[in-house]
Short mmCIF file of C-alpha atoms and ligand atoms in Angstrom, two decimals:
data_model
loop_
_atom_site.label_atom_id
_atom_site.label_comp_id
_atom_site.label_asym_id
_atom_site.label_seq_id
_atom_site.Cartn_x
_atom_site.Cartn_y
_atom_site.Cartn_z
CA UNK A 12 -24.42 16.76 -77.92
CA UNK A 13 -22.13 19.04 -79.84
CA UNK A 14 -22.81 22.71 -80.45
CA UNK A 15 -23.17 22.01 -84.14
CA UNK A 16 -25.89 19.41 -83.71
CA UNK A 17 -27.66 21.57 -81.14
CA UNK A 18 -27.76 24.37 -83.67
CA UNK A 19 -28.44 22.14 -86.60
CA UNK A 20 -25.67 23.77 -88.60
CA UNK A 21 -22.02 24.62 -88.35
CA UNK A 22 -21.10 28.26 -87.73
CA UNK A 23 -20.43 30.13 -91.01
CA UNK A 24 -16.89 31.09 -92.10
CA UNK A 25 -17.47 34.83 -91.65
CA UNK A 26 -18.66 34.66 -88.07
CA UNK A 27 -15.44 35.59 -86.23
CA UNK A 28 -13.87 32.80 -84.29
CA UNK A 29 -16.24 30.27 -85.88
CA UNK A 30 -17.96 28.84 -82.95
CA UNK A 31 -18.71 32.06 -81.04
CA UNK A 32 -21.82 33.51 -82.70
CA UNK A 33 -23.62 30.19 -82.63
CA UNK A 34 -22.59 29.63 -79.01
CA UNK A 35 -23.79 33.10 -77.99
CA UNK A 36 -27.07 32.63 -79.84
CA UNK A 37 -27.62 29.32 -78.09
CA UNK A 38 -26.72 30.86 -74.75
CA UNK A 39 -29.16 33.72 -75.27
CA UNK A 40 -31.86 31.29 -76.16
CA UNK A 41 -31.19 29.14 -73.06
CA UNK A 42 -31.02 32.25 -70.77
CA UNK A 43 -34.28 33.58 -72.22
CA UNK A 44 -36.10 30.34 -71.33
CA UNK A 45 -34.44 29.80 -67.98
CA UNK A 46 -37.09 30.14 -65.27
CA UNK A 47 -34.45 31.07 -62.70
CA UNK A 48 -32.74 33.81 -64.80
CA UNK A 49 -34.36 36.64 -62.78
CA UNK A 50 -32.56 35.53 -59.63
CA UNK A 51 -29.22 36.88 -60.79
CA UNK A 52 -30.54 40.37 -59.99
CA UNK A 53 -30.74 39.41 -56.39
CA UNK A 54 -26.95 39.28 -56.13
CA UNK A 55 -24.25 41.94 -56.00
CA UNK A 56 -21.83 40.94 -58.71
CA UNK A 57 -19.29 43.39 -60.13
CA UNK A 58 -20.18 44.53 -63.66
CA UNK A 59 -18.52 42.37 -66.28
CA UNK A 60 -17.35 39.66 -63.88
CA UNK A 61 -18.02 36.03 -64.67
CA UNK A 62 -18.10 34.48 -61.20
CA UNK A 63 -17.56 30.74 -61.24
CA UNK A 64 -16.38 30.32 -57.68
CA UNK A 65 -19.60 30.17 -55.75
CA UNK A 66 -18.57 26.66 -54.77
CA UNK A 67 -15.84 28.28 -52.68
CA UNK A 68 -17.58 31.54 -51.61
CA UNK A 69 -21.05 32.47 -52.73
CA UNK A 70 -21.60 36.14 -53.69
CA UNK A 71 -23.47 38.68 -51.59
CA UNK A 72 -27.24 38.69 -51.98
CA UNK A 73 -28.32 42.27 -52.54
CA UNK A 74 -30.78 42.49 -49.64
CA UNK A 75 -28.33 41.20 -47.02
CA UNK A 76 -26.48 44.45 -46.13
CA UNK A 77 -29.70 46.06 -44.94
CA UNK A 78 -30.46 43.07 -42.82
CA UNK A 79 -26.99 43.09 -41.32
CA UNK A 80 -27.20 46.83 -40.74
CA UNK A 81 -30.40 46.30 -38.75
CA UNK A 82 -28.75 43.47 -36.87
CA UNK A 83 -25.82 45.66 -35.90
CA UNK A 84 -27.55 48.95 -35.20
CA UNK A 85 -30.91 47.95 -33.80
CA UNK A 86 -30.54 44.44 -32.48
CA UNK A 87 -26.99 44.74 -31.11
CA UNK A 88 -26.69 48.57 -30.84
CA UNK A 89 -30.04 49.28 -29.24
CA UNK A 90 -31.66 46.12 -27.97
CA UNK A 91 -28.38 44.72 -26.61
CA UNK A 92 -28.61 41.63 -24.38
CA UNK A 93 -32.42 41.53 -24.66
CA UNK A 94 -31.91 40.40 -28.26
CA UNK A 95 -31.24 36.82 -27.22
CA UNK A 96 -34.98 36.69 -26.59
CA UNK A 97 -36.62 39.65 -28.30
CA UNK A 98 -34.79 39.13 -31.59
CA UNK A 99 -34.75 35.34 -31.26
CA UNK A 100 -30.97 35.03 -31.22
CA UNK A 101 -31.17 32.06 -28.89
CA UNK A 102 -33.21 29.92 -31.28
CA UNK A 103 -31.36 31.01 -34.39
CA UNK A 104 -29.28 27.84 -34.94
CA UNK A 105 -32.50 25.76 -34.95
CA UNK A 106 -34.43 28.21 -37.10
CA UNK A 107 -31.65 28.55 -39.70
CA UNK A 108 -31.19 24.77 -39.66
CA UNK A 109 -34.91 24.37 -40.45
CA UNK A 110 -34.44 26.66 -43.44
CA UNK A 111 -31.61 24.48 -44.71
CA UNK A 112 -33.68 21.32 -44.20
CA UNK A 113 -35.95 22.21 -47.09
CA UNK A 114 -33.00 22.19 -49.51
CA UNK A 115 -31.79 18.75 -48.51
CA UNK A 116 -35.05 16.87 -47.97
CA UNK A 117 -34.71 16.54 -44.20
CA UNK A 118 -37.22 17.42 -41.45
CA UNK A 119 -36.78 20.89 -39.89
CA UNK A 120 -36.06 19.21 -36.50
CA UNK A 121 -33.17 17.23 -38.00
CA UNK A 122 -30.93 20.19 -38.98
CA UNK A 123 -28.91 22.67 -36.94
CA UNK A 124 -26.98 25.61 -38.38
CA UNK A 125 -23.80 25.80 -36.37
CA UNK A 126 -20.01 25.68 -36.36
CA UNK A 127 -17.71 24.79 -39.24
CA UNK A 128 -18.02 21.53 -41.15
CA UNK A 129 -14.79 20.41 -39.55
CA UNK A 130 -16.16 20.95 -36.01
CA UNK A 131 -19.44 19.33 -36.95
CA UNK A 132 -17.57 16.23 -38.17
CA UNK A 133 -15.83 16.11 -34.81
CA UNK A 134 -19.30 15.83 -33.30
CA UNK A 135 -20.91 13.39 -35.72
CA UNK A 136 -18.15 10.88 -36.45
CA UNK A 137 -17.64 9.84 -32.78
CA UNK A 138 -21.40 10.00 -32.11
CA UNK A 139 -22.10 7.71 -35.05
CA UNK A 140 -19.38 5.26 -34.14
CA UNK A 141 -20.77 5.06 -30.60
CA UNK A 142 -24.09 3.99 -32.05
CA UNK A 143 -22.41 0.89 -33.52
CA UNK A 144 -20.63 -0.58 -30.53
CA UNK A 145 -18.26 -3.47 -31.25
CA UNK A 146 -17.43 -2.27 -34.76
CA UNK A 147 -13.88 -1.06 -35.22
CA UNK A 148 -13.63 0.78 -38.53
CA UNK A 149 -14.65 3.93 -40.39
CA UNK A 150 -14.63 4.04 -44.19
CA UNK A 151 -13.59 7.29 -45.89
CA UNK A 152 -13.12 8.11 -49.52
CA UNK A 153 -9.41 8.70 -50.19
CA UNK A 154 -10.22 11.74 -52.38
CA UNK A 155 -12.44 13.43 -49.82
CA UNK A 156 -11.93 17.01 -48.86
CA UNK A 157 -8.94 16.78 -46.47
CA UNK A 158 -10.79 17.93 -43.33
CA UNK A 159 -13.01 14.83 -43.58
CA UNK A 160 -9.92 12.62 -43.64
CA UNK A 161 -8.18 14.55 -40.79
CA UNK A 162 -11.20 14.28 -38.52
CA UNK A 163 -11.77 10.61 -39.26
CA UNK A 164 -8.11 9.91 -38.55
CA UNK A 165 -8.15 11.95 -35.37
CA UNK A 166 -11.36 10.32 -34.04
CA UNK A 167 -10.01 6.87 -34.94
CA UNK A 168 -6.69 7.54 -33.21
CA UNK A 169 -8.40 8.72 -30.06
CA UNK A 170 -10.75 5.71 -29.92
CA UNK A 171 -8.54 2.88 -31.22
CA UNK A 172 -10.43 2.51 -34.49
CA UNK A 173 -9.22 1.82 -38.00
CA UNK A 174 -9.75 4.13 -40.91
CA UNK A 175 -10.21 2.36 -44.26
CA UNK A 176 -9.71 4.45 -47.39
CA UNK A 177 -12.16 2.92 -49.81
CA UNK A 178 -13.63 4.84 -52.75
CA UNK A 179 -17.38 4.64 -53.57
CA UNK A 180 -16.72 2.42 -56.55
CA UNK A 181 -15.32 -0.29 -54.33
CA UNK A 182 -17.52 0.11 -51.29
CA UNK A 183 -19.89 -2.80 -52.08
CA UNK A 184 -17.01 -5.25 -52.41
CA UNK A 185 -14.92 -4.01 -49.45
CA UNK A 186 -17.38 -3.14 -46.72
CA UNK A 187 -17.77 -5.71 -43.96
CA UNK A 188 -19.47 -6.09 -40.59
CA UNK A 189 -16.62 -4.32 -38.78
CA UNK A 190 -17.52 -0.97 -40.40
CA UNK A 191 -19.40 1.36 -38.06
CA UNK A 192 -19.62 4.39 -40.35
CA UNK A 193 -19.08 5.43 -43.97
CA UNK A 194 -18.17 9.11 -44.56
CA UNK A 195 -18.42 10.27 -48.20
CA UNK A 196 -18.75 13.58 -50.05
CA UNK A 197 -21.80 13.76 -52.36
CA UNK A 198 -19.75 15.76 -54.93
CA UNK A 199 -16.00 15.35 -55.21
CA UNK A 200 -14.54 18.77 -54.63
CA UNK A 201 -11.79 18.19 -57.12
CA UNK A 202 -13.38 16.36 -60.10
CA UNK A 203 -16.99 17.51 -59.62
CA UNK A 204 -18.13 13.89 -59.84
CA UNK A 205 -21.47 13.30 -58.04
CA UNK A 206 -22.05 10.01 -56.26
CA UNK A 207 -25.21 7.96 -55.99
CA UNK A 208 -26.40 8.85 -52.51
CA UNK A 209 -29.28 6.40 -52.56
CA UNK A 210 -27.26 3.39 -53.69
CA UNK A 211 -24.16 3.99 -51.46
CA UNK A 212 -26.35 4.61 -48.43
CA UNK A 213 -28.11 1.28 -49.17
CA UNK A 214 -24.75 -0.50 -49.48
CA UNK A 215 -23.63 0.91 -46.10
CA UNK A 216 -26.90 -0.03 -44.43
CA UNK A 217 -26.86 -3.58 -45.91
CA UNK A 218 -23.58 -4.06 -44.01
CA UNK A 219 -25.08 -2.67 -40.83
CA UNK A 220 -23.03 0.58 -41.03
CA UNK A 221 -24.28 4.13 -40.72
CA UNK A 222 -23.87 6.72 -43.46
CA UNK A 223 -22.62 10.33 -43.17
CA UNK A 224 -22.63 12.53 -46.26
CA UNK A 225 -20.66 15.77 -46.59
CA UNK A 226 -22.99 17.93 -48.68
CA UNK A 227 -20.68 21.00 -48.87
CA UNK A 228 -20.66 20.84 -52.70
CA UNK A 229 -24.26 19.78 -53.17
CA UNK A 230 -26.61 21.53 -50.70
CA UNK A 231 -28.52 24.15 -52.65
CA UNK A 232 -27.76 22.75 -56.10
CA UNK A 233 -28.40 19.01 -56.06
CA UNK A 234 -31.27 16.99 -54.58
CA UNK A 235 -30.18 15.11 -51.50
CA UNK A 236 -33.39 13.60 -50.26
CA UNK A 237 -31.96 12.95 -46.82
CA UNK A 238 -35.14 11.35 -45.42
CA UNK A 239 -36.19 9.47 -48.52
CA UNK A 240 -32.81 7.68 -48.68
CA UNK A 241 -32.76 7.10 -44.92
CA UNK A 242 -29.45 8.80 -44.59
CA UNK A 243 -28.19 8.84 -41.00
CA UNK A 244 -26.04 11.97 -40.82
CA UNK A 245 -24.84 14.87 -42.91
CA UNK A 246 -22.77 18.04 -42.73
CA UNK A 247 -22.43 20.95 -45.14
CA UNK A 248 -21.08 24.47 -45.68
CA UNK A 249 -22.98 27.70 -45.34
CA UNK A 250 -20.62 29.88 -47.33
CA UNK A 251 -20.61 28.10 -50.70
CA UNK A 252 -23.86 27.60 -52.63
CA UNK A 253 -25.94 28.83 -49.65
CA UNK A 254 -24.22 32.27 -49.95
CA UNK A 255 -23.99 32.81 -46.23
CA UNK A 256 -20.78 34.88 -46.39
CA UNK A 257 -17.16 34.29 -45.47
CA UNK A 258 -16.87 31.89 -42.56
CA UNK A 259 -20.65 31.40 -42.33
CA UNK A 260 -21.63 28.55 -40.00
CA UNK A 261 -22.20 25.18 -41.61
CA UNK A 262 -24.97 22.78 -40.83
CA UNK A 263 -25.25 19.41 -39.16
CA UNK A 264 -27.96 16.86 -39.81
CA UNK A 265 -29.01 13.80 -37.79
CA UNK A 266 -31.96 11.55 -38.66
CA UNK A 267 -34.78 11.84 -36.16
CA UNK A 268 -34.49 8.06 -35.32
CA UNK A 269 -31.01 8.65 -33.96
CA UNK A 270 -31.63 11.85 -32.00
CA UNK A 271 -33.00 10.46 -28.80
CA UNK A 272 -29.86 8.45 -28.06
CA UNK A 273 -27.29 10.47 -29.89
CA UNK A 274 -24.14 10.78 -27.84
CA UNK A 275 -22.68 14.25 -27.53
CA UNK A 276 -18.89 14.15 -27.97
CA UNK A 277 -18.49 17.94 -27.86
CA UNK A 278 -20.51 18.92 -24.85
CA UNK A 279 -21.07 22.59 -24.19
CA UNK A 280 -23.58 24.76 -22.39
CA UNK A 281 -25.63 25.65 -25.45
CA UNK A 282 -26.31 21.94 -26.00
CA UNK A 283 -27.51 21.44 -22.42
CA UNK A 284 -31.19 20.68 -21.76
CA UNK A 285 -31.38 23.59 -19.29
CA UNK A 286 -28.57 25.95 -20.17
CA UNK A 287 -29.59 28.62 -17.73
CA UNK A 288 -29.81 26.23 -14.80
CA UNK A 289 -26.01 26.45 -14.78
CA UNK A 290 -25.74 23.11 -13.12
CA UNK A 291 -22.75 20.79 -12.91
CA UNK A 292 -23.19 17.74 -15.12
CA UNK A 293 -24.09 17.74 -18.79
CA UNK A 294 -27.67 16.75 -19.69
CA UNK A 295 -28.13 16.85 -23.43
CA UNK A 296 -30.95 18.93 -24.89
CA UNK A 297 -33.64 16.91 -26.56
CA UNK A 298 -33.34 16.69 -30.31
CA UNK A 299 -30.77 18.22 -32.65
CA UNK A 300 -30.11 21.11 -30.15
CA UNK A 301 -27.79 18.79 -28.30
CA UNK A 302 -25.24 19.35 -31.10
CA UNK A 303 -24.89 23.02 -30.17
CA UNK A 304 -21.68 23.70 -28.24
CA UNK A 305 -21.03 27.35 -27.32
CA UNK A 306 -22.26 30.82 -28.25
CA UNK A 307 -22.90 30.97 -31.99
CA UNK A 308 -21.46 33.81 -34.17
CA UNK A 309 -24.84 35.54 -34.31
CA UNK A 310 -23.85 38.08 -36.94
CA UNK A 311 -22.69 35.35 -39.34
CA UNK A 312 -25.58 33.08 -38.50
CA UNK A 313 -28.19 35.69 -39.16
CA UNK A 314 -26.41 36.77 -42.31
CA UNK A 315 -26.75 33.16 -43.47
CA UNK A 316 -30.38 33.19 -42.49
CA UNK A 317 -30.99 36.31 -44.60
CA UNK A 318 -29.03 34.87 -47.55
CA UNK A 319 -31.36 31.84 -47.51
CA UNK A 320 -34.28 34.09 -48.46
CA UNK A 321 -33.09 33.76 -52.03
CA UNK A 322 -34.04 30.09 -51.87
CA UNK A 323 -37.60 30.85 -50.73
CA UNK A 324 -40.11 29.00 -52.92
CA UNK A 325 -37.41 27.53 -55.09
CA UNK A 326 -37.68 23.91 -56.06
CA UNK A 327 -34.37 21.92 -55.84
CA UNK A 328 -35.36 19.99 -58.94
CA UNK A 329 -35.58 23.30 -60.81
CA UNK A 330 -32.17 24.38 -59.51
CA UNK A 331 -30.71 21.03 -60.57
CA UNK A 332 -32.17 21.41 -64.11
CA UNK A 333 -30.68 24.89 -64.43
CA UNK A 334 -27.36 23.73 -63.12
CA UNK A 335 -27.21 20.82 -65.55
CA UNK A 336 -28.00 23.09 -68.41
CA UNK A 337 -25.06 25.34 -67.50
CA UNK A 338 -22.56 22.51 -66.98
CA UNK A 339 -23.91 20.74 -70.04
CA UNK A 340 -23.25 23.73 -72.28
CA UNK A 341 -19.81 24.17 -70.74
CA UNK A 342 -18.94 20.52 -71.29
CA UNK A 343 -20.14 20.56 -74.88
CA UNK A 344 -17.94 23.57 -75.62
CA UNK A 345 -15.06 22.18 -73.63
CA UNK A 346 -14.98 18.92 -75.59
CA UNK A 347 -15.09 20.80 -78.92
CA UNK A 348 -12.81 23.66 -78.12
CA UNK A 349 -10.73 23.17 -74.98
CA UNK A 350 -9.74 19.51 -75.19
CA UNK A 351 -8.04 20.04 -78.53
CA UNK A 352 -6.08 22.83 -76.80
CA UNK A 353 -4.65 20.51 -74.16
CA UNK A 354 -7.17 20.88 -71.33
CA UNK A 355 -8.57 17.62 -70.05
CA UNK A 356 -12.14 17.34 -68.75
CA UNK A 357 -12.21 15.64 -65.36
CA UNK A 358 -15.93 15.87 -64.66
CA UNK A 359 -18.12 13.01 -65.90
CA UNK A 360 -20.39 13.90 -68.83
CA UNK A 361 -23.39 11.87 -67.61
CA UNK A 362 -25.76 14.28 -65.88
CA UNK A 363 -26.41 11.98 -62.88
CA UNK A 364 -22.69 11.71 -62.29
CA UNK A 365 -21.83 15.42 -62.20
CA UNK A 366 -22.33 18.08 -59.56
CA UNK A 367 -22.59 21.79 -60.26
CA UNK A 368 -18.95 22.35 -61.23
CA UNK A 369 -16.73 21.35 -64.11
CA UNK A 370 -13.07 20.64 -63.53
CA UNK A 371 -10.35 20.75 -66.18
CA UNK A 372 -6.79 19.51 -65.81
CA UNK A 373 -3.90 21.54 -67.19
CA UNK A 374 -0.21 21.22 -66.35
CA UNK A 375 -0.10 24.93 -65.40
CA UNK A 376 -3.55 25.08 -63.90
CA UNK A 377 -2.67 27.60 -61.18
CA UNK A 378 -1.37 30.10 -63.76
CA UNK A 379 -4.34 29.41 -66.05
CA UNK A 380 -6.69 30.35 -63.18
CA UNK A 381 -4.78 33.55 -62.51
CA UNK A 382 -4.75 34.46 -66.13
CA UNK A 383 -8.51 33.81 -66.31
CA UNK A 384 -9.03 36.09 -63.33
CA UNK A 385 -7.17 38.82 -65.13
CA UNK A 386 -9.82 38.40 -67.85
CA UNK A 387 -12.58 38.76 -65.24
CA UNK A 388 -13.47 35.10 -65.16
CA UNK A 389 -13.09 33.82 -61.63
CA UNK A 390 -12.71 30.12 -60.92
CA UNK A 391 -10.19 28.42 -58.65
CA UNK A 392 -7.19 26.15 -58.65
CA UNK A 393 -7.00 22.87 -56.80
CA UNK A 394 -3.99 20.65 -56.40
CA UNK A 395 -2.37 19.21 -58.34
CA UNK A 396 -3.43 20.50 -61.78
CA UNK A 397 -7.07 21.40 -61.61
CA UNK A 398 -8.96 24.42 -62.96
CA UNK A 399 -12.25 24.34 -61.08
CA UNK A 400 -15.28 26.17 -62.34
CA UNK A 401 -18.53 26.30 -60.37
CA UNK A 402 -21.78 26.98 -62.14
CA UNK A 403 -24.20 28.15 -59.46
CA UNK A 404 -27.66 28.23 -61.05
CA UNK A 405 -28.81 31.22 -58.97
CA UNK A 406 -26.65 33.76 -60.76
CA UNK A 407 -24.52 32.17 -63.49
CA UNK A 408 -25.89 32.56 -67.01
CA UNK A 409 -25.33 30.58 -70.18
CA UNK A 410 -23.75 33.73 -71.59
CA UNK A 411 -21.24 33.52 -68.72
CA UNK A 412 -20.46 29.95 -69.78
CA UNK A 413 -19.60 31.10 -73.28
CA UNK A 414 -17.48 33.99 -71.93
CA UNK A 415 -15.59 31.54 -69.75
CA UNK A 416 -14.80 29.33 -72.68
CA UNK A 417 -13.80 32.30 -74.77
CA UNK A 418 -11.46 33.49 -71.99
CA UNK A 419 -9.94 30.06 -71.58
CA UNK A 420 -9.27 29.86 -75.28
CA UNK A 421 -7.68 33.36 -75.20
CA UNK A 422 -5.46 32.40 -72.26
CA UNK A 423 -4.25 29.14 -73.75
CA UNK A 424 -3.92 30.30 -77.37
CA UNK A 425 -2.08 33.45 -76.25
CA UNK A 426 0.08 31.56 -73.67
CA UNK A 427 -1.14 34.22 -71.19
CA UNK A 428 -0.62 31.75 -68.35
CA UNK A 429 3.10 31.85 -69.01
CA UNK A 430 3.28 35.46 -68.00
CA UNK A 431 5.48 35.69 -64.80
CA UNK A 432 2.64 37.69 -63.16
CA UNK A 433 0.70 34.49 -62.94
CA UNK A 434 3.44 32.32 -61.42
CA UNK A 435 2.36 30.21 -58.48
CA UNK A 436 2.17 32.26 -55.28
CA UNK A 437 3.96 30.95 -52.17
CA UNK A 438 0.63 30.42 -50.38
CA UNK A 439 -0.11 27.64 -52.85
CA UNK A 440 2.88 25.71 -51.59
C1 PLP W 10 -16.28 19.02 -48.99
C2 PLP W 10 -15.84 20.00 -47.97
N1 PLP W 10 -15.96 19.61 -46.66
C3 PLP W 10 -15.55 20.48 -45.69
C4 PLP W 10 -15.02 21.69 -45.97
C5 PLP W 10 -14.51 22.57 -44.89
O1 PLP W 10 -15.50 23.18 -44.22
P1 PLP W 10 -15.19 24.12 -42.90
O2 PLP W 10 -14.18 25.17 -43.36
O3 PLP W 10 -16.52 24.71 -42.65
O4 PLP W 10 -14.69 23.25 -41.85
C6 PLP W 10 -14.96 22.10 -47.29
C7 PLP W 10 -14.43 23.45 -47.61
O5 PLP W 10 -14.18 23.81 -48.73
C8 PLP W 10 -15.37 21.23 -48.31
O6 PLP W 10 -15.27 21.58 -49.61
#
């Protein structure tokens, strides 16, 4: 739906850059009726900044510094080693995992907050493959986040398996009874395209394969319904939409039906059934706790736990509605105003096919992102030519959407991205 039809009339000729007053009025109206709008106050966001990078690093929830201060000064500083019991440090990975479970439709006992996504994939991919003995291949999506591909390749090389790069659109025709496991991302980190978790999980299961979803770009913003769709395994990030802070532990999910026999490829003392027995010989803990390895980064883990308070009592369906409203407004404006200026929209327009980000292609995307940042609109660049903008419904407003479009127009119309200050830095290769 275009801005004009949403408003019922075209912006008048005296209203500045034509589209802007109508867009701002619409944004105000949408923000005023957004039931999640009050949540923005729960975050520390620099005045005037439009932060569209929560899909890389979520912002700081305002109550978290006090929790961390208590953690440092009282729990560590005063209670010291006793904290493993008295402050429940030992059970934290399970407790924080249970908090995440509510966001992804899993049982609390199915989720553990621990380690990075990469490490968690190193646990789950070999474990899943071992549950399908006699099958020799793993399917991955060629456009997956690279770590998923690296881990699948490494596991396959170590175990003499084949990795088939088959995109979701071709899974049904290509999967066969040699496939042990399919590893897909619910939302494509580059294009923002969302995949049909229910249908693709069914396709994998019909072929007798297991299904592992990387939820890094969906947990906290899209419904996952892990149990309803009988998903086998999942992983996801703690530092993106969950706002757990830089390097926050991720999470690992295994369906209850697999837990009893789940092999433990990365054995370590925290995953032992009786860690303090200090005995020779690994005996896996019952349940999801067997996927623990070594001492968790307690400060990060409890920071993530505190950050998750923002999600208390929130309904994922509500978050999804708010996210779609933000991306919908951005897409409407992008089609009318940015496409004619040479930016190409990569994210599908259909609501069920898009995540909580919108990606635009531009031949000088890296410089465009830097020029946007100079205008206090923070998104990020992804290879080869992508401007990636994340619309986290907890703190992004419709007014932010309009400001982002306004800034993009100013950058492109003023050729600001051609300023040598915004040339590609060496770290971007
Ligand atoms: C889809 C996806 N998977 C995995 C990762 C990497 O996670 P980690 O750094 O926790 O290994 C990312 C990071 O951006 C990601 O976007």
